[in-house]
Coordinates of C-alpha atoms and ligand atoms in Angstrom, one line a residue:
M64 CA 15.7 10.6 -24.6
E65 CA 15.6 7.5 -22.8
R66 CA 11.6 7.1 -21.3
L67 CA 10.8 4.7 -18.7
K68 CA 8.3 2.3 -19.7
I69 CA 6.3 1.0 -16.3
A70 CA 3.8 -1.3 -16.5
I71 CA -0.1 -1.5 -14.1
Q72 CA -3.3 -2.9 -13.5
K73 CA -5.0 -2.5 -16.5
S74 CA -8.5 -2.8 -14.8
G75 CA -8.6 -3.5 -11.1
R76 CA -8.0 -3.1 -7.3
L77 CA -4.8 -1.8 -8.1
S78 CA -5.9 0.4 -10.9
D79 CA -7.0 3.5 -9.5
K80 CA -4.8 4.0 -6.8
S81 CA -1.7 3.7 -9.1
I82 CA -3.7 6.3 -11.6
E83 CA -3.9 8.4 -8.2
L84 CA -0.6 8.2 -7.7
F85 CA 1.1 9.2 -11.1
E86 CA -2.2 11.9 -11.0
K87 CA -1.0 13.3 -7.7
A88 CA 3.3 13.0 -8.6
G89 CA 2.0 15.0 -11.2
I90 CA 2.7 12.4 -14.5
S91 CA -0.7 12.3 -16.6
A92 CA -2.2 8.2 -16.5
S93 CA -5.7 8.7 -17.0
N94 CA -5.7 7.3 -20.8
A95 CA -6.9 4.0 -19.1
S96 CA -10.2 4.2 -19.4
S97 CA -9.5 4.7 -22.9
R98 CA -8.2 1.4 -22.7
L99 CA -5.4 2.0 -24.4
L100 CA -1.9 0.0 -24.1
F101 CA 0.0 2.4 -23.8
A102 CA 0.1 6.3 -22.5
S103 CA 2.9 8.5 -23.4
S104 CA 2.9 11.4 -20.3
P105 CA 4.0 14.8 -21.8
D106 CA 5.0 16.0 -18.6
F107 CA 7.8 13.4 -18.0
P108 CA 9.6 11.0 -19.8
I109 CA 7.6 8.1 -18.6
D110 CA 4.9 5.4 -20.6
I111 CA 2.6 4.1 -18.9
L112 CA 1.7 0.1 -20.0
Y113 CA -1.8 -1.5 -19.2
L114 CA -2.2 -5.0 -18.3
R115 CA -3.1 -8.2 -16.1
D116 CA -1.4 -7.5 -13.5
D117 CA -0.4 -11.2 -12.7
D118 CA 1.8 -10.1 -16.4
I119 CA 3.3 -7.7 -14.6
P120 CA 6.4 -9.4 -12.3
Q121 CA 7.6 -11.4 -15.6
C122 CA 7.2 -7.8 -17.8
V123 CA 9.4 -6.1 -15.8
A124 CA 12.0 -9.4 -14.7
D125 CA 12.5 -9.4 -18.5
G126 CA 12.5 -5.9 -19.5
V127 CA 9.1 -5.8 -21.1
A128 CA 8.3 -3.3 -18.9
D129 CA 11.2 -0.8 -17.0
A130 CA 9.4 -0.8 -13.3
G131 CA 5.1 -2.2 -12.4
I132 CA 3.0 -1.9 -9.3
V133 CA 1.9 -4.7 -8.1
G134 CA 0.9 -6.6 -5.7
E135 CA 3.8 -8.5 -3.6
N136 CA 1.3 -10.9 -3.6
V137 CA 1.3 -11.9 -7.1
I138 CA 5.2 -11.3 -7.3
W139 CA 5.9 -14.1 -4.2
E140 CA 3.5 -16.7 -6.3
T141 CA 4.8 -15.4 -10.0
G142 CA 8.3 -16.7 -8.0
Q143 CA 9.8 -13.7 -10.6
Q144 CA 13.5 -11.7 -9.9
V145 CA 12.5 -7.9 -9.9
E146 CA 13.4 -5.4 -6.9
V147 CA 11.4 -3.5 -4.9
A148 CA 11.5 0.7 -5.3
E149 CA 9.3 1.3 -2.5
K150 CA 6.1 -0.1 -0.6
L151 CA 2.9 1.6 -1.7
G152 CA 0.7 1.5 1.0
F153 CA -2.2 0.8 -0.6
G154 CA -3.9 -2.7 -2.2
K155 CA -3.1 -3.7 1.6
C156 CA -4.6 -7.4 2.3
R157 CA -4.3 -10.8 3.8
L158 CA -3.9 -15.0 2.6
S159 CA -5.0 -16.7 5.3
L160 CA -6.5 -20.4 5.9
A161 CA -10.2 -20.5 6.6
I162 CA -12.1 -23.9 7.4
P163 CA -15.7 -24.6 7.7
R164 CA -17.6 -23.4 10.7
D165 CA -19.2 -26.8 11.7
A166 CA -15.3 -27.8 12.1
N167 CA -13.7 -28.7 15.4
Y168 CA -11.0 -27.2 15.2
N169 CA -7.5 -27.3 17.0
G170 CA -4.6 -25.2 15.6
L171 CA -2.7 -25.3 12.3
Q172 CA -1.7 -29.0 12.4
W173 CA -5.6 -29.7 11.5
F174 CA -4.6 -28.9 8.1
N175 CA -1.9 -32.0 8.3
G176 CA -4.0 -35.1 5.8
K177 CA -6.3 -31.9 4.8
K178 CA -6.7 -30.7 0.8
I179 CA -6.8 -27.1 0.3
A180 CA -8.1 -24.9 -2.4
T181 CA -6.2 -21.9 -3.6
T182 CA -5.4 -19.6 -6.3
Y183 CA -1.7 -19.3 -4.9
P184 CA -0.5 -22.8 -4.7
N185 CA 2.7 -21.5 -4.6
I186 CA 3.0 -18.9 -1.7
L187 CA 0.6 -22.1 0.2
K188 CA 3.7 -24.5 -0.2
K189 CA 5.9 -22.2 1.5
V190 CA 3.4 -21.5 4.0
L191 CA 3.1 -25.2 4.3
A192 CA 6.3 -26.1 5.0
D193 CA 7.2 -23.5 7.1
N194 CA 4.7 -24.3 9.6
N195 CA 6.0 -28.3 8.9
I196 CA 2.4 -29.4 7.5
N197 CA 2.2 -31.9 5.3
A198 CA -1.6 -31.0 2.8
D199 CA -3.0 -31.6 -0.3
I200 CA -2.8 -29.2 -2.3
H201 CA -5.9 -28.1 -5.4
V202 CA -5.4 -25.4 -7.4
I203 CA -8.1 -23.4 -8.3
N204 CA -9.0 -20.0 -11.1
G205 CA -11.4 -18.9 -9.2
S206 CA -14.4 -19.5 -6.3
V207 CA -11.6 -20.6 -4.4
E208 CA -14.0 -20.1 -1.1
I209 CA -17.3 -22.1 -2.9
C210 CA -14.5 -25.4 -2.5
P211 CA -15.0 -27.0 0.4
V212 CA -19.3 -26.5 -0.1
I213 CA -19.2 -28.4 -2.7
G214 CA -16.1 -31.2 -1.9
L215 CA -13.6 -30.1 -3.7
A216 CA -11.4 -29.1 -0.7
D217 CA -11.5 -29.1 3.3
A218 CA -10.0 -25.6 3.1
I219 CA -9.4 -23.0 1.8
F220 CA -5.6 -20.6 1.2
D221 CA -7.3 -17.1 0.0
I222 CA -7.1 -13.1 0.2
V223 CA -9.0 -11.9 2.9
S224 CA -10.5 -8.5 3.6
T225 CA -13.4 -8.7 4.8
G226 CA -14.4 -12.3 6.0
S227 CA -18.3 -11.3 4.9
T228 CA -17.7 -13.6 1.9
L229 CA -15.8 -16.3 3.8
L230 CA -18.8 -16.2 5.9
S231 CA -22.1 -16.3 2.8
N232 CA -20.0 -19.2 2.6
G233 CA -20.4 -20.7 5.1
L234 CA -16.1 -20.8 6.1
V235 CA -14.3 -19.1 9.2
E236 CA -10.6 -17.5 8.7
K237 CA -8.2 -19.2 11.4
E238 CA -5.0 -18.2 10.4
K239 CA -3.6 -15.1 8.9
M240 CA 0.0 -16.3 7.2
V241 CA 0.7 -13.4 5.1
N242 CA 0.5 -9.5 4.8
S243 CA 0.4 -7.7 1.0
Q244 CA 0.1 -4.5 0.1
A245 CA 1.0 -2.4 -3.9
V246 CA 4.3 -2.1 -4.3
L247 CA 6.6 0.0 -7.8
I248 CA 9.0 -2.9 -8.4
K249 CA 11.4 -2.7 -10.9
N250 CA 13.2 -4.5 -13.5
E251 CA 17.2 -5.4 -11.4
K252 CA 19.1 -4.0 -14.6
L253 CA 18.0 -0.9 -15.4
S254 CA 20.3 1.8 -17.1
A255 CA 21.9 4.8 -15.3
A256 CA 19.3 7.2 -17.3
K257 CA 15.7 4.7 -16.5
Q258 CA 17.1 4.8 -13.1
E259 CA 17.0 8.4 -13.3
I260 CA 14.5 8.7 -14.0
L261 CA 12.6 6.8 -11.7
D262 CA 14.8 8.6 -9.0
K263 CA 12.6 11.4 -9.8
L264 CA 9.7 9.3 -9.7
L265 CA 10.6 8.4 -6.0
F266 CA 10.8 11.2 -4.9
R267 CA 7.8 12.4 -5.9
I268 CA 6.3 10.0 -4.2
H269 CA 7.9 10.3 -0.7
A270 CA 6.4 13.6 -0.9
I271 CA 3.2 12.4 -0.9
H272 CA 3.6 9.7 1.0
A273 CA 5.5 12.1 4.2
A274 CA 2.4 14.7 2.9
K275 CA 0.2 12.1 3.5
S276 CA 1.3 11.3 7.0
N277 CA 1.7 14.7 8.3
K278 CA -0.7 17.5 9.4
Y279 CA 0.1 21.5 9.1
I280 CA -1.0 23.1 12.5
L281 CA -1.5 26.8 12.8
L282 CA -2.7 27.5 17.3
N283 CA -2.8 31.2 18.5
A284 CA -0.5 30.8 22.0
P285 CA -0.1 33.6 25.0
K286 CA 3.0 35.2 24.4
A287 CA 3.3 34.3 27.7
K288 CA 3.3 30.6 26.8
L289 CA 5.1 30.0 24.1
N290 CA 8.1 28.4 25.3
D291 CA 5.7 25.6 27.3
I292 CA 3.8 25.5 23.4
I293 CA 6.6 25.2 21.2
K294 CA 8.3 22.6 23.6
L295 CA 5.4 20.4 22.1
L296 CA 5.8 21.1 18.3
P297 CA 8.4 19.1 16.9
G298 CA 7.6 20.1 13.1
M299 CA 10.2 20.5 10.2
K300 CA 13.8 22.1 11.8
S301 CA 11.9 24.5 14.9
P302 CA 7.7 26.5 14.8
S303 CA 7.5 29.6 13.1
V304 CA 6.1 32.5 15.1
L305 CA 3.9 35.2 14.1
P306 CA 3.1 38.8 15.2
L307 CA -0.8 38.9 16.6
A308 CA -2.8 42.1 16.6
D309 CA -3.2 41.6 19.9
S310 CA 0.8 42.4 21.5
D311 CA 0.0 39.6 23.9
W312 CA -0.6 36.8 21.6
V313 CA 1.3 35.3 18.7
S314 CA 0.6 33.1 15.7
V315 CA 2.9 29.1 15.4
H316 CA 3.1 27.1 12.5
S317 CA 4.4 23.4 12.3
V318 CA 3.7 20.5 11.3
V319 CA 2.7 17.7 12.7
Q320 CA 2.8 13.5 12.8
E321 CA -1.1 12.7 11.8
D322 CA -0.8 9.5 14.6
K323 CA 1.0 11.9 17.4
F324 CA -2.1 14.0 16.3
W325 CA -5.0 14.4 18.9
G326 CA -2.2 13.1 21.7
I327 CA -0.4 17.1 20.8
I328 CA -3.8 18.7 20.3
D329 CA -4.9 18.4 24.2
E330 CA -1.4 18.8 25.4
L331 CA -1.5 22.2 23.4
R332 CA -5.3 23.2 24.7
A333 CA -4.5 21.8 28.1
A334 CA -0.8 24.7 27.7
G335 CA -3.7 27.7 27.0
A336 CA -3.4 27.1 23.3
Q337 CA -6.4 28.5 21.2
G338 CA -7.7 28.4 17.9
I339 CA -5.8 25.5 16.0
L340 CA -6.9 25.0 13.1
V341 CA -5.1 21.4 11.4
V342 CA -4.8 21.7 7.4
P343 CA -3.9 18.8 5.5
I344 CA -0.4 19.4 2.9
E345 CA -0.6 18.3 -0.5
K346 CA 3.4 17.6 -0.7
M347 CA 6.3 17.5 1.5
I348 CA 10.1 17.9 0.8
L349 CA 12.0 17.6 3.2
Ligands
ATP401 P1 -6.6 -8.8 -13.2 O1 -7.3 -8.7 -13.9 O2 -5.1 -8.0 -13.4 O3 -5.6 -10.4 -13.1 P2 -7.8 -9.6 -10.5 O4 -8.7 -10.3 -10.4 O5 -6.4 -11.1 -10.4 O6 -7.2 -9.0 -11.4 P3 -7.7 -8.1 -8.6 O7 -9.0 -8.7 -7.6 O8 -8.6 -7.0 -9.2 O9 -6.8 -8.8 -9.5 O10 -6.7 -7.9 -7.1 C1 -5.8 -6.8 -7.4 C2 -4.1 -7.4 -6.1 O11 -5.7 -6.6 -4.9 C3 -4.3 -8.4 -5.2 O12 -3.7 -9.3 -6.2 C4 -3.5 -7.9 -3.8 O13 -2.7 -7.5 -4.2 C5 -5.1 -6.3 -4.2 N1 -5.8 -7.0 -2.6 C6 -6.0 -5.9 -2.3 N2 -7.3 -6.1 -1.6 C7 -8.2 -6.9 -1.9 C8 -9.3 -7.6 -1.9 N3 -9.7 -7.4 -1.4 N4 -9.2 -9.1 -2.7 C9 -8.9 -9.0 -3.7 N5 -7.1 -8.3 -4.3 C10 -7.1 -7.4 -3.1
ZN402 ZN1 -4.9 -11.0 -11.5

């Protein structure tokens, strides 16, 4: 039987989340800690390949791996031809332009004629071109943020998450240019058999994502108010209504979206609902 080979980061910011995603999808990927290159999953026709993140786009483009999990920033920087099968919602970060705190900043044109240090020269080239800025790019492989301090560059273009590393090097983030997150990528010419395995994996990932953004809600409603309360609950089809020992009351069960949740709770209480319970959903198949 065909097996699907998926490359994930061996050790780094995306490793734990990638393994966790497979575990939730019922695929054991936990050999990572033993640093094996391959982990054959006994319960799904998938093999996991542990690599440095920088090597993942090319491996998938070449077909050495069929699919992979990597940050969009790495795909853009390497410029490899791969297809994004799913955005995964973790590993979120942004690529920003930062300058010395004491510089006299007057907008993007400040960067004209300046020297900018980065580990992302290709993304920076595009960002500069898109904004009609003419600057020198200084490629460096690590510790980009110390470049302005030691006089190697006037500014930097780098991944920023909190800004505290910048601050401790006397820099401030001035322009947020690109947002990135982890994505599941695939080879552009997968065989039908492999695509079928990938589709099964994607089906499971969709169920995990849907569950994450929804909550199961249970509440007690006075029968007299039931219609008003049901109108507030969208649910997957329509809410379940169960009898209670006290015949003036019923129990109502439904699903609400996480982002609409607090608004709905307030309205439900105002409509007479009591004993509201909200519980996480493990998987959700629509
Ligand atoms: P490798 O050893 O695999 O080459 P790395 O050091 O290049 O690892 P990590 O620092 O582990 O990479 O980051 C992996 C990815 O995590 C980044 O490419 C980016 O997409 C994402 N990421 C999310 N937040 C951050 C952050 N604050 N700093 C750096 N990367 C981040
Ligand atoms: Zn890397």
